[in-house]
Amino acid sequence: MGRKALLITPELCIGCRACQVACKSWNNLPAEKTKNNGTHENPPDLSGYTYVKIRFIEKEVKGEVKWLFVRQSCMHCGEPACVQVCPVGAMQKDPETGIVFYDKSICIGCQACRSACPFDVPRYDKEGKISKCYMCIDRVKAGLEPACAKTCPTGAIKFGERDELIAQAKAEGFKVLYGEKELGGLGVIFALNREPAYYNLVENPKAPEKVVALGEMLKILVAKGIPINNSIIKEFLS
Amino acid sequence: MDVKFTRRDFLKLSIGSLVLSSLGINLEPVKAYAKELKIKNAKETTTICPYCSVGCGIIVYSKGGKVVNTEGDPDHVISRGKLCPKGASLYQLANNPTRLLKPLYRAPYSDKWKEVSWDWALDRIAKLVKKTRDKYFIYKNEKGQVVNRVEAIAHVGSAALDNEECYILQKFLRALGIVYIEHQARI
Amino acid sequence: MAALAESFGRGAMTNHWVDMKNSDVILVMGGNPAENHPVSMQWILKAKKERGAKLIVVDPKYTRTASQADLFIQIRPGTDIAFLGGLVKYIIDNELYFKDYIVNYTDAAFLVDPNFKDTEDLGGVFSGYDPKKKKYNKSTWKYQLDENGIPKKDPTLKDPNCVFQLLKKHFSRYTIDVVSEITGAPKEKILEAYKIYASTGKPNRVATECYAMGWTQHTVGTQNIRCMAIIQLLLGNIGMAGGGVNALRGESNVQGSTDMCLLFHILPGYLPMVRASHVDLKTYIKKTTPKSNDPKSLNWWKHRSKYIVSLLKAFWGDYATPENDFCFNYLPKLDDGKAYSWYDLFDAMYKGKIKGFFAWGQNPACSSANANKARQALSKLDWLVCVNLWDSETASFWKGPGMDPKKVKTEVFLLPAAASVEKEGSITNSGRWLQWRYKAVEPPGEARRDAEIVDELYKRIKALYEKEGGAFPDPIVKLNWNYGDGEVDTKLIAKEVNGYFTKDTTVKGKRFRKGQQVPNFVYLKDDGSTACGNWLYSGSYTEEGNMMARREKIDPTGLGMYPKWAWCWPVNRRVLYNRASVDLMGNPWDPERPVIKWNPSTKKWVGDVPDGPQPPLALGGVLPFIMKPTGVGTIFGKGRADGPFPTHYEPAESPFKNILYPKVRINPVARIFKDTPVDKLVLGGDPRFPYIATTYRVTEHWQTGLMTRNMPWLLELEPQVFVEMSKELAKEIGVKSGDKVIVTSPRGKIWAIAVVTERIKPLRIEGHTCHIVGIPWHYGWRWPEDGSGGDSVNLLTPPAHDPNTSIQETKCFAVNIKRA
């Protein structure tokens, strides 16, 4: 089993959000109490109970309306800052598939991972434990696709061998493969025909420079049994 | 031990951190994913989505009479394992906190529902049907033509029923002589 | 469905879902598959990707389907016929029609009675219009017949009375300028759409059309679809792989429930319901069986007698004998000319004429247009039985908004039903595929399967009649009802639906024993030797077993027909009217997409099950539209209530004049309910309601939302009723996206959350700014329980209806909007 990836093609997405529901269904995640905020996008943000969401982006380009649907979830970085920073090893990268997953039972809820994440992805459940997309590693290890890719009716989310997906997207002529090289190569790659900013994707994503130092330091604190305060992490990184 | 750190303390620590990493903790990968797949050893039943008319295939996984998971049927020739959000939410149809579990009855002028037994409800409905039918049965219309019908009882529904259910339902209604028979297809 | 039956013979989607991959052009107009049939998009996108197909979306708002379109055009609601009429004119003027097809397979060459007068002759109405009754006398709407009673034809299409020339005249004023003025769409986009679509008049290019309620819910609903049917016939796109006029049906089994005829006017398999003037079976058969003198017309409905007698045998078994007219008089009879449709029903209920009511798996308190009328009507009942998975706005109407339970006499029963995964049976998808589903788990609590509830009720009522007697008890006590003693076995019902032999019989040289399953409807007889619950489903459960449960994934043609996956009516034919996909010698018009093909050496058809096994037309065969007595596709739709050709009329509550026919603003025969105080309508512009509203569904909810509002994951996605509006309108009324607003119509008011969007633009119509707003109809006061979802938009919708189907005009009505 080589490195796995999700290939996201926003142009094929119809914003049906079967991925959001399939994710909740497989992961037994409760629904959130939401309201209509003047948009179809919901829930308003990722949370410990929403691992994936579709952003609804309306644009007017040369007098023509465009409606873009862009996935937001963990990007499964090749060099995941969250893993580097996690002081207890709760956040991990699977050496085989490259999936960034976690062990809630040892998470101490310090939230350093969110501070370190170039995409502001990690979220926490009611107990304060890490709770985010783990690319259905349980399914993947059993030879199944992640729930979101399995259900996606249009092929906007494809799952497979990362190299093969990249080659396929290139062969199909996409101009930009967002995530091919970024941050050691992302595990979630976007096949685009325009610049990433058009899709509200972070251009040149970077983890905070002090991540390595922060991680080492937090490990010491943990080893010494000293509680970690998230505001201090934020201040350290600022 | 409750230790308060100042930003200064914290930054001091960080300087020394690189050399102190030998104090590090055990980073043995934890096999969080090694938990048993929830569909392992589950009974698989094929079904067709109850929402729109594409007719997508869904596999229902159940254990001990409880639905534990639902997802698209990859062998289905139309849907190929794919589902929309409604189809993908099928698990919540079977595990639903607001489903009706008992027959309910609301008496005339009452402001609340009351739980009743099936036997009582069915007997009461049967009597009301008969009473209404007998009272309002029309043997002949104004022109004197034989019509053998009931206009005082009406029915709507339903595209949510199976074909076999639709068939016996209309057979039952037509045997009663009911002519106001309609359903979603009209609207 | 009325339009498709009129045009082609059968009221159903002509093709099927997978077939969309075979299209070159896909027009989505009156439908929204990405939102309402999302999984079908994989086939539309496959056509785009692999065939380079073009997707055109025409809609009052930019939808999620539009996000995938090559061309999107926003039109004003209720102007579809103008848009399509312009396309008819474009095709004719530029001679882009498929001439061989229309001459041989449609009525284009048929000559029409010279006394027939078009809207062009009479300023907006057809001949025979009675303004007092608001009805047509259709006596001039007919073909000229020759001495043998066969329609006269002019294959050159030049006779001024031929259908083709009349059609040309009828649409002569639908120029691009006029179309643009009526629809509000820009001329260059209209022309671009016409160019793309009309490119499929060639034998090797095929277009399909996808519609749904966006076309039916108008006072001209039937004619919207008729207009598309005419276009598809002109271009030769019917019967072809990748073609058709595809009604994307809204519910998982609305095709099946329609085939089973839970509708006042038809009996299972689309047999006409019995009328009072049908004094006996013979009269019924004589009056309802169409005739054709054309030897080339198969006129399939000539078999009517076999289907009605077999149905009566299924109903009353051994009691039904030739001597007693097979119990024909046990069937209730409708008064001639009277409608008992959904809205007639609620009208009668409102007037206190209906005492008892079953709302079975339905929620009319939210789904009925002018829902206040339906809600008030429920309070006039003596008793109401609701069968559902949840409590509903209908079952709990007596404690709904504006109701005082102390004043509501209605006795209400709410019976808990099983869900789809808790029972076994078949459902029929939009492509007419009957698929079997199995029981996964038992129903929760005391919930019971619908089949069991029907069975219990029937048995109890029968017992009462046996014990006490009563009004006309025979149809009840003698009803043939054997579906198991304990649990109802739905397979037994399925077998009755398929049909069986009631005695040892020989049919077509084959011996059958009593009790054997009928192989298909060709073996049904009118002498009482066969019983069949629905002739159209005959072949679904044969001696070989349950064909609906088949799961073989073979696709011999590569066209996605999957002949051994499930079973498809009729006789497993996957593409209706497929005889029209070949030339007169039986060779496919498009050899790359051969639905069927005649093999001259074996003298057999290869491919799909053909519409009749007869040889090709030139080799002594039959015409392709076998359900029509003429045998051909119908351009001149003389059976419709509002005219043989579609005509643009303004919606009932449109504020605009009809620039084509200033004297006839709205459909002159539209059904309008007006004799109760709650039937309110504004005809013509009314400054109190200056905006045009349209209703629709969204991906995340379904119908009245009763099911989906109870699915927490779905409610999370679309939690509250909203009203979509343009930035310009929002500015005009001082509203920001996310604000709560009050929407009012002459019928009522609701609150909604404003969604201000780029996806709806104000249109310029007849020199005025036309603001359009859109509201989904999925909400109701009962769920979510805290009331945060809002109520049904149907509280606002009008009592104006299509004259053919009585479907309501919920796609276009007048409203006002103010900040809450």
Coordinates of C-alpha atoms in Angstrom, one line a residue, chain C residues 7-213:
Chain C
S7 CA -47.5 12.8 -27.7
F8 CA -46.1 9.3 -27.6
G9 CA -48.7 7.0 -26.0
R10 CA -47.3 6.4 -22.6
G11 CA -47.2 8.7 -19.6
A12 CA -43.7 7.9 -18.5
M13 CA -40.0 8.8 -18.8
T14 CA -39.1 7.6 -22.3
N15 CA -35.6 6.5 -21.5
H16 CA -33.8 5.8 -18.3
W17 CA -31.1 7.2 -16.0
V18 CA -28.0 5.4 -17.4
D19 CA -29.1 6.3 -20.9
M20 CA -28.2 10.0 -20.3
K21 CA -24.6 9.0 -20.9
N22 CA -25.5 8.5 -24.6
S23 CA -26.7 12.1 -25.2
D24 CA -24.9 14.8 -27.3
V25 CA -27.0 17.6 -25.8
I26 CA -28.8 17.6 -22.5
L27 CA -31.3 20.3 -21.9
V28 CA -32.3 20.7 -18.3
M29 CA -35.4 22.9 -18.1
G30 CA -38.2 22.4 -15.7
G31 CA -36.0 20.2 -13.6
N32 CA -32.9 20.4 -11.5
P33 CA -31.1 17.0 -11.4
A34 CA -28.1 18.1 -9.4
E35 CA -30.3 19.1 -6.6
N36 CA -33.3 16.7 -6.9
H37 CA -31.7 13.7 -8.5
P38 CA -28.1 14.1 -7.7
V39 CA -26.9 10.6 -8.5
S40 CA -28.1 11.0 -12.0
M41 CA -25.5 13.7 -12.5
Q42 CA -22.8 11.1 -12.9
W43 CA -24.4 10.0 -16.2
I44 CA -24.9 13.6 -17.4
L45 CA -21.3 14.4 -16.5
K46 CA -20.1 11.2 -18.2
A47 CA -21.8 12.3 -21.4
K48 CA -20.1 15.7 -21.1
K49 CA -16.7 14.1 -20.4
E50 CA -16.7 11.2 -22.8
R51 CA -19.0 12.5 -25.6
G52 CA -18.3 16.1 -25.3
A53 CA -22.0 16.6 -24.7
K54 CA -23.3 20.1 -24.0
L55 CA -25.4 20.8 -21.0
I56 CA -27.9 23.6 -21.3
V57 CA -29.7 24.8 -18.2
V58 CA -32.7 27.1 -18.5
D59 CA -34.2 28.1 -15.1
P60 CA -35.6 31.1 -13.2
K61 CA -32.5 30.8 -11.0
Y62 CA -28.9 29.6 -11.3
T63 CA -29.1 26.2 -9.7
R64 CA -26.5 23.6 -8.6
T65 CA -27.2 21.9 -12.0
A66 CA -26.4 25.2 -13.7
S67 CA -23.0 25.2 -12.0
Q68 CA -22.2 22.3 -14.4
A69 CA -23.7 23.9 -17.5
D70 CA -22.0 24.9 -20.7
L71 CA -24.8 27.4 -21.1
F72 CA -27.1 28.8 -18.5
I73 CA -30.1 31.0 -19.3
Q74 CA -32.3 32.7 -16.7
I75 CA -35.9 33.0 -17.8
R76 CA -38.9 34.5 -16.1
P77 CA -41.1 31.7 -14.5
G78 CA -43.9 30.6 -16.6
T79 CA -42.4 31.6 -20.0
D80 CA -41.2 28.1 -21.0
I81 CA -43.5 27.8 -24.0
A82 CA -42.2 31.1 -25.4
F83 CA -38.7 29.8 -25.1
L84 CA -39.5 26.4 -26.6
G85 CA -41.8 27.9 -29.2
G86 CA -39.0 30.0 -30.4
L87 CA -36.9 26.8 -30.8
V88 CA -39.7 25.2 -32.8
K89 CA -39.7 28.2 -35.1
Y90 CA -35.9 28.1 -35.4
I91 CA -35.9 24.4 -36.3
I92 CA -38.5 24.9 -39.0
D93 CA -37.2 28.1 -40.4
N94 CA -33.7 26.7 -40.8
E95 CA -34.9 23.3 -41.9
L96 CA -33.1 21.5 -39.1
Y97 CA -35.8 18.9 -38.5
F98 CA -35.2 15.2 -39.3
K99 CA -37.4 15.0 -42.4
D100 CA -37.5 11.2 -42.8
Y101 CA -38.4 10.8 -39.2
I102 CA -41.2 13.3 -39.1
V103 CA -42.8 12.2 -42.4
N104 CA -42.8 8.5 -41.4
Y105 CA -43.1 8.5 -37.6
T106 CA -45.1 11.5 -36.7
D107 CA -48.4 13.1 -37.8
A108 CA -46.5 16.1 -39.4
A109 CA -47.9 15.0 -42.8
F110 CA -51.5 14.4 -41.6
L111 CA -54.1 16.8 -42.9
V112 CA -56.3 18.5 -40.4
D113 CA -59.9 19.5 -40.7
P114 CA -60.0 22.8 -42.7
N115 CA -62.5 24.1 -40.1
F116 CA -59.8 24.0 -37.5
K117 CA -58.7 27.5 -36.6
D118 CA -55.4 28.3 -34.9
T119 CA -54.6 31.0 -32.3
E120 CA -53.1 32.9 -35.1
D121 CA -56.5 33.0 -36.8
L122 CA -58.5 33.8 -33.7
G123 CA -56.2 36.0 -31.7
G124 CA -55.2 33.6 -29.0
V125 CA -57.8 30.9 -28.8
F126 CA -58.4 27.8 -31.0
S127 CA -61.6 27.1 -32.8
G128 CA -64.4 25.8 -30.5
Y129 CA -63.8 28.1 -27.6
D130 CA -66.8 28.8 -25.4
P131 CA -66.0 31.8 -23.3
K132 CA -68.9 31.3 -20.9
K133 CA -68.0 27.7 -20.0
K134 CA -64.3 28.5 -20.4
K135 CA -64.1 25.2 -22.3
Y136 CA -63.3 24.0 -25.8
N137 CA -65.6 22.2 -28.1
K138 CA -63.0 20.1 -29.9
S139 CA -65.1 19.0 -32.9
T140 CA -62.8 20.7 -35.4
W141 CA -59.6 19.4 -33.8
K142 CA -59.4 16.4 -36.0
Y143 CA -57.6 14.8 -38.9
Q144 CA -59.1 14.5 -42.4
L145 CA -59.9 10.8 -43.0
D146 CA -59.8 9.0 -46.3
E147 CA -62.5 6.6 -47.5
N148 CA -61.0 3.8 -45.3
G149 CA -61.0 6.0 -42.2
I150 CA -57.3 6.5 -42.3
P151 CA -55.9 10.0 -41.9
K152 CA -55.0 11.7 -45.1
K153 CA -51.4 12.7 -45.6
D154 CA -49.2 15.0 -47.6
P155 CA -45.7 13.6 -47.4
T156 CA -44.3 16.7 -49.0
L157 CA -45.5 18.6 -46.0
K158 CA -46.7 21.4 -48.2
D159 CA -50.4 21.3 -47.8
P160 CA -51.5 24.3 -45.8
N161 CA -53.8 22.1 -43.7
C162 CA -51.1 19.5 -42.9
V163 CA -49.9 19.4 -39.3
F164 CA -46.4 20.6 -40.2
Q165 CA -47.7 23.8 -41.9
L166 CA -50.1 24.5 -39.1
L167 CA -47.3 24.1 -36.6
K168 CA -45.2 26.5 -38.7
K169 CA -47.9 29.1 -38.7
H170 CA -48.7 28.6 -35.0
F171 CA -45.2 29.5 -34.0
S172 CA -44.5 32.0 -36.7
R173 CA -44.5 34.9 -34.2
Y174 CA -42.1 33.3 -31.7
T175 CA -39.1 35.3 -33.1
I176 CA -36.0 35.6 -31.0
D177 CA -37.0 39.2 -30.2
V178 CA -40.3 38.2 -28.9
V179 CA -38.9 35.3 -27.0
S180 CA -36.4 37.6 -25.4
E181 CA -39.1 40.1 -24.5
I182 CA -41.3 37.5 -22.9
T183 CA -38.7 35.5 -21.1
G184 CA -36.3 38.3 -20.2
A185 CA -33.3 36.3 -21.5
P186 CA -30.7 37.9 -23.7
K187 CA -31.1 37.3 -27.4
E188 CA -27.6 36.0 -28.1
K189 CA -27.9 33.3 -25.4
I190 CA -31.3 32.2 -26.7
L191 CA -29.8 31.9 -30.2
E192 CA -26.9 30.0 -28.8
A193 CA -29.1 27.5 -27.0
Y194 CA -31.2 27.0 -30.2
K195 CA -28.2 26.4 -32.3
I196 CA -26.8 23.8 -29.9
Y197 CA -30.1 22.0 -29.4
A198 CA -31.2 22.1 -33.1
S199 CA -27.9 20.5 -34.1
T200 CA -29.4 17.2 -33.0
G201 CA -31.8 17.0 -35.9
K202 CA -29.2 14.8 -37.6
P203 CA -29.5 11.0 -37.4
N204 CA -26.2 10.7 -35.6
R205 CA -26.8 13.4 -33.0
V206 CA -29.2 13.1 -30.1
A207 CA -30.5 15.4 -27.4
T208 CA -32.4 14.6 -24.3
E209 CA -34.5 16.8 -22.0
C210 CA -34.9 16.5 -18.3
Y211 CA -37.9 18.1 -16.6
A212 CA -39.8 17.7 -13.4
M213 CA -42.2 19.9 -11.4

